[in-house]
C-alpha cells in the first residue's frame, strides 16, 4: 500500500527536491491526467492528531491531539501544560510533544534553545529557518553567524561557561514556518505560554528581543525601528529590542544602531 502523505509533508518533500536543484518532473511513462480519479488515495489533508509522524519534528515525537470531540483551545492547553513544568529539560520535552501547532508536522526538528541556560542574557529570536531546522539549534545560519559575531564584539558567546559572558538563545516558535514565512498570530499565541515559562525557568537578568516578531509576541508591539535601543520590561525582566541580524544582512547601514545597542547592553551588564 502507498504511504500516506500529509499536505505539509508533501510540501516539504517538494521544497527539499527544489533545494536539491530539481526543476523538472519527468515520468518514465506518459500519464493521462484527465483520466485520473478525482482524489488520490496517497494524499489526504489531515488535522492535528491523526497520527502521521513520518517527518514531523524528528524522531521520538507522536501526535496525540484528539481528532474528534470537543474543540480544543491550543493556547489554553499550552498554558495549562507550561504551568506544570518545573525544569528546562521538561519544558524542552513538552514543547517537542505539543501537538496543536501545524508547523510541527512540516519541521525536521524541534528547535528549543542553545547556549548556556545560566547566562545573564537570554536572546529571543523569531523562528528557525532552514539551517536551524536541519541542525535543531537556533541561529546557526547566516543570521546566526552574524549574531555570534555581534555578541563576540562585546565579549559574549553562546558556548561560554562563565555566566557573565555567556548567552542563552531561543525563539518564539520552535518549528520552521514553511518557506520562512512570518509566524501567524495564532501560532505565536499558542506557543507563547511556553516562551513565558522558558523565561521564568531560565531566570535571565536581561532579555534581548531580536526583531519585530519577538517584540510583537512579548510586547504586543511592532515597529522595531522605534523600539530598538529602548529598555522595556517583559515579565519583570529588563528587555532590550534590537534589529534582527537577518535585517542587518539586508540593511548593513543599520549595523551602526545595532552596535550602539550592544554597547548599551554591555554598560548595563557592567553596572550591575
Ligand atoms: N532567525 C531567528 O529568528 N531565529 C533563528 O533561529 C534563526 C533565524
Coordinates of C-alpha atoms and ligand atoms in Angstrom, one line a residue:
X1 CA 0.0 0.0 0.0
X2 CA 1.2 3.5 -0.8
X3 CA 2.4 5.5 2.3
X4 CA 0.1 8.4 3.2
X5 CA 1.4 12.0 2.9
X6 CA 0.0 15.0 4.7
X7 CA -0.2 18.3 2.9
X8 CA 2.8 19.6 4.9
X9 CA 4.9 16.5 4.3
X10 CA 4.2 16.8 0.6
X11 CA 5.1 20.5 0.6
X12 CA 8.3 19.8 2.4
X13 CA 9.3 17.0 0.1
X14 CA 8.7 19.2 -2.8
X15 CA 10.7 22.1 -1.2
X16 CA 13.6 19.7 -0.4
X17 CA 13.7 18.5 -4.0
X18 CA 13.6 22.1 -5.2
X19 CA 16.6 22.9 -2.9
X20 CA 18.5 20.0 -4.4
X21 CA 18.0 21.5 -7.8
X22 CA 15.1 19.6 -9.2
X23 CA 13.3 21.9 -11.6
X24 CA 11.5 19.4 -13.9
X25 CA 9.5 16.3 -13.3
X26 CA 9.6 13.6 -16.0
X27 CA 8.0 10.2 -15.6
X28 CA 9.0 7.1 -17.4
X29 CA 5.6 6.6 -18.9
X30 CA 3.1 9.2 -20.1
X31 CA 0.1 9.8 -17.8
X32 CA -3.2 11.0 -18.9
X33 CA -4.0 13.4 -16.1
X34 CA -7.6 13.9 -17.4
X35 CA -8.2 10.2 -16.7
X36 CA -7.1 10.1 -13.0
X37 CA -9.5 9.6 -10.1
X38 CA -10.6 13.0 -8.6
X39 CA -8.7 12.3 -5.3
X40 CA -5.6 10.3 -4.9
X41 CA -5.7 7.8 -2.0
X42 CA -2.0 8.5 -1.4
X43 CA -2.7 12.1 -0.4
X44 CA -5.0 13.5 2.2
X45 CA -5.2 16.6 4.3
X46 CA -5.1 15.7 8.0
X47 CA -5.8 17.6 11.1
X48 CA -3.6 17.6 14.3
X49 CA -3.5 14.3 16.0
X50 CA -4.4 11.9 13.2
X51 CA -1.1 10.2 13.9
X52 CA 1.1 10.6 10.9
X53 CA 4.6 11.4 12.1
X54 CA 6.8 10.1 9.4
X55 CA 8.6 13.5 9.1
X56 CA 7.2 15.9 11.7
X57 CA 9.7 17.4 14.2
X58 CA 12.1 14.5 14.2
X59 CA 12.2 11.1 15.9
X60 CA 10.6 10.4 19.3
X61 CA 7.6 12.6 18.9
X62 CA 4.0 11.5 18.5
X63 CA 0.8 13.3 17.6
X64 CA -1.8 12.8 20.2
X65 CA -4.3 15.7 19.7
X66 CA -7.8 14.4 19.6
X67 CA -9.2 14.4 16.1
X68 CA -12.9 14.4 17.1
X69 CA -14.6 15.6 20.3
X70 CA -14.7 19.0 21.9
X71 CA -12.8 21.8 20.2
X72 CA -9.5 22.4 21.9
X73 CA -8.1 25.9 22.5
X74 CA -4.4 25.3 21.8
X75 CA -3.3 28.5 23.7
X76 CA -5.2 27.4 26.8
X77 CA -3.8 23.8 26.5
X78 CA -0.3 25.3 26.2
X79 CA -0.9 27.5 29.3
X80 CA -2.0 24.5 31.3
X81 CA 0.9 22.3 30.3
X82 CA 3.5 25.1 30.8
X83 CA 2.2 26.0 34.2
X84 CA 3.0 22.4 35.4
X85 CA 6.6 22.4 34.2
X86 CA 9.5 23.0 36.6
X87 CA 12.7 22.4 34.6
X88 CA 14.1 23.4 31.3
X89 CA 14.5 19.7 30.3
X90 CA 10.8 19.0 31.0
X91 CA 9.9 22.2 29.1
X92 CA 12.0 21.0 26.1
X93 CA 10.1 17.7 26.1
X94 CA 6.7 19.3 26.5
X95 CA 7.4 21.7 23.6
X96 CA 8.5 18.9 21.3
X97 CA 5.4 16.9 22.2
X98 CA 2.9 19.7 21.9
X99 CA 0.6 18.5 19.1
X100 CA -1.6 21.5 18.2
X101 CA 0.8 23.6 16.1
X102 CA 0.6 22.7 12.4
X103 CA 4.2 23.8 11.9
X104 CA 5.4 20.8 13.9
X105 CA 4.3 18.5 11.1
X106 CA 6.4 20.1 8.5
X107 CA 9.6 20.6 10.6
X108 CA 12.5 18.3 10.6
X109 CA 13.5 19.2 14.2
X110 CA 12.1 21.0 17.2
X111 CA 14.5 23.9 17.9
X112 CA 14.3 24.6 21.6
X113 CA 17.4 26.6 22.7
X114 CA 21.2 26.8 22.6
X115 CA 23.9 28.2 24.7
X116 CA 24.3 28.4 28.5
X117 CA 20.9 28.4 30.4
X118 CA 22.8 30.1 33.3
X119 CA 23.7 33.1 31.2
X120 CA 22.7 36.6 32.4
X121 CA 21.4 37.4 28.9
X122 CA 18.7 35.5 27.0
X123 CA 18.2 36.3 23.4
X124 CA 14.8 35.6 21.9
X125 CA 14.5 35.4 18.1
X126 CA 11.7 34.7 15.8
X127 CA 11.6 31.1 14.4
X128 CA 14.0 28.6 12.9
X129 CA 15.0 28.9 9.3
X130 CA 16.3 26.1 7.0
X131 CA 19.6 25.7 8.7
X132 CA 18.2 25.7 12.2
X133 CA 15.5 23.2 11.2
X134 CA 18.3 20.9 9.9
X135 CA 20.6 21.2 12.9
X136 CA 18.0 21.6 15.7
X137 CA 19.6 24.7 17.1
X138 CA 18.6 28.4 16.9
X139 CA 20.6 30.9 15.0
X140 CA 23.1 28.7 13.1
X141 CA 22.5 30.0 9.6
X142 CA 23.8 33.3 8.1
X143 CA 21.9 35.4 10.5
X144 CA 23.1 33.3 13.4
X145 CA 26.7 33.7 12.3
X146 CA 26.2 37.4 12.4
X147 CA 24.5 37.2 15.7
X148 CA 27.6 35.3 17.1
X149 CA 29.9 38.0 15.7
X150 CA 27.8 40.8 17.1
X151 CA 28.0 39.4 20.6
X152 CA 31.6 38.4 20.3
X153 CA 32.3 42.0 19.7
X154 CA 31.3 42.7 23.3
X155 CA 33.0 39.6 24.7
X156 CA 29.9 37.3 24.8
X157 CA 29.4 33.9 23.4
X158 CA 26.8 31.1 23.5
X159 CA 29.5 28.5 24.3
X160 CA 30.9 30.4 27.2
X161 CA 30.6 28.8 30.7
X162 CA 31.2 32.0 32.7
X163 CA 27.6 33.3 33.0
X164 CA 28.8 36.9 32.8
X165 CA 30.0 36.3 29.2
X166 CA 27.5 33.6 28.2
X167 CA 24.4 33.7 26.1
X168 CA 21.3 31.7 26.1
X169 CA 19.4 31.7 22.8
X170 CA 15.8 30.7 21.9
X171 CA 13.0 31.7 19.5
X172 CA 9.3 32.5 19.8
X173 CA 8.5 29.4 17.6
X174 CA 10.3 26.1 17.9
X175 CA 9.4 25.0 14.3
X176 CA 10.3 26.4 11.0
X177 CA 7.4 28.1 9.1
X178 CA 7.1 26.9 5.5
X179 CA 9.4 28.9 3.2
X180 CA 10.3 31.1 6.2
X181 CA 7.1 33.0 6.1
X182 CA 6.2 35.2 9.1
X183 CA 4.7 33.3 12.0
X184 CA 0.9 33.6 12.2
X185 CA -0.6 35.3 15.3
X186 CA -2.4 32.1 16.3
X187 CA 0.9 30.2 16.1
X188 CA 2.6 32.7 18.3
X189 CA -0.3 32.8 20.6
X190 CA -0.3 29.0 21.2
X191 CA 3.5 28.8 21.8
X192 CA 3.7 32.0 23.9
X193 CA 2.9 30.2 27.2
X194 CA 6.0 28.0 26.6
X195 CA 8.1 31.1 25.9
X196 CA 6.9 32.7 29.1
X197 CA 7.7 29.6 31.1
X198 CA 11.1 29.4 29.4
X199 CA 11.9 32.9 30.6
X200 CA 10.7 32.1 34.1
X201 CA 12.7 28.9 34.4
X202 CA 15.9 30.4 32.9
X203 CA 15.7 33.5 35.0
X204 CA 17.9 35.7 32.9
X205 CA 18.8 39.1 34.1
X206 CA 18.3 40.7 30.7
X207 CA 16.3 39.8 27.6
X208 CA 17.2 40.7 24.1
X209 CA 14.2 40.8 21.8
X210 CA 15.6 40.2 18.3
X211 CA 13.4 41.9 15.7
X212 CA 9.7 42.6 15.2
X213 CA 8.3 39.2 15.7
X214 CA 9.9 38.8 19.1
X215 CA 8.6 42.3 20.1
X216 CA 5.1 41.5 18.7
X217 CA 4.9 38.3 20.7
X218 CA 6.4 39.6 24.0
X219 CA 5.5 43.3 24.0
X220 CA 2.4 43.2 21.8
X221 CA 4.0 45.9 19.6
X222 CA 5.8 46.1 16.3
X223 CA 7.9 48.9 14.9
X224 CA 11.5 47.8 15.6
X225 CA 13.0 51.0 14.3
X226 CA 11.3 52.9 17.1
X227 CA 11.5 50.2 19.7
X228 CA 15.2 49.3 19.3
X229 CA 17.6 50.6 21.8
X230 CA 14.9 51.5 24.4
X231 CA 14.8 49.4 27.6
X232 CA 11.4 47.9 28.3
X233 CA 10.0 45.2 30.6
X234 CA 9.0 41.6 29.9
X235 CA 7.6 39.6 32.9
X236 CA 9.7 41.7 35.2
X237 CA 12.9 41.4 33.3
X238 CA 14.6 44.3 31.6
X239 CA 14.3 43.8 27.9
X240 CA 16.2 45.5 25.0
X241 CA 14.7 45.3 21.5
X242 CA 17.3 45.1 18.7
X243 CA 17.4 44.8 15.0
X244 CA 17.3 41.2 13.9
X245 CA 20.6 40.1 12.3
X246 CA 18.7 39.0 9.2
X247 CA 17.6 42.6 8.8
X248 CA 21.2 43.7 9.3
X249 CA 22.3 41.4 6.5
X250 CA 19.8 43.1 4.2
X251 CA 20.5 46.6 5.6
X252 CA 24.2 46.8 6.6
X253 CA 23.9 50.5 7.4
X254 CA 21.7 49.6 10.4
X255 CA 24.7 47.9 12.0
X256 CA 25.6 51.3 13.5
X257 CA 22.4 51.2 15.6
X258 CA 23.0 47.6 16.4
X259 CA 26.5 48.4 17.7
X260 CA 25.0 51.2 19.8
X261 CA 22.5 48.7 21.3
X262 CA 25.3 46.2 22.1
X263 CA 27.2 48.9 23.9
X264 CA 24.0 49.8 25.8
X265 CA 23.7 46.1 26.8
X266 CA 27.4 45.9 27.9
X267 CA 27.1 49.1 30.0
X268 CA 24.1 47.7 31.8
X269 CA 25.8 44.4 32.5
X270 CA 28.9 46.1 33.8
X271 CA 26.8 48.4 36.0
X272 CA 25.1 45.5 37.9
Ligands
LIG1 N1 16.2 33.7 12.8 C1 15.6 33.6 14.0 O1 14.9 34.5 14.5 N2 15.9 32.5 14.7 C2 16.7 31.6 14.3 O2 16.9 30.6 15.0 C3 17.3 31.7 13.0 C4 17.0 32.8 12.3

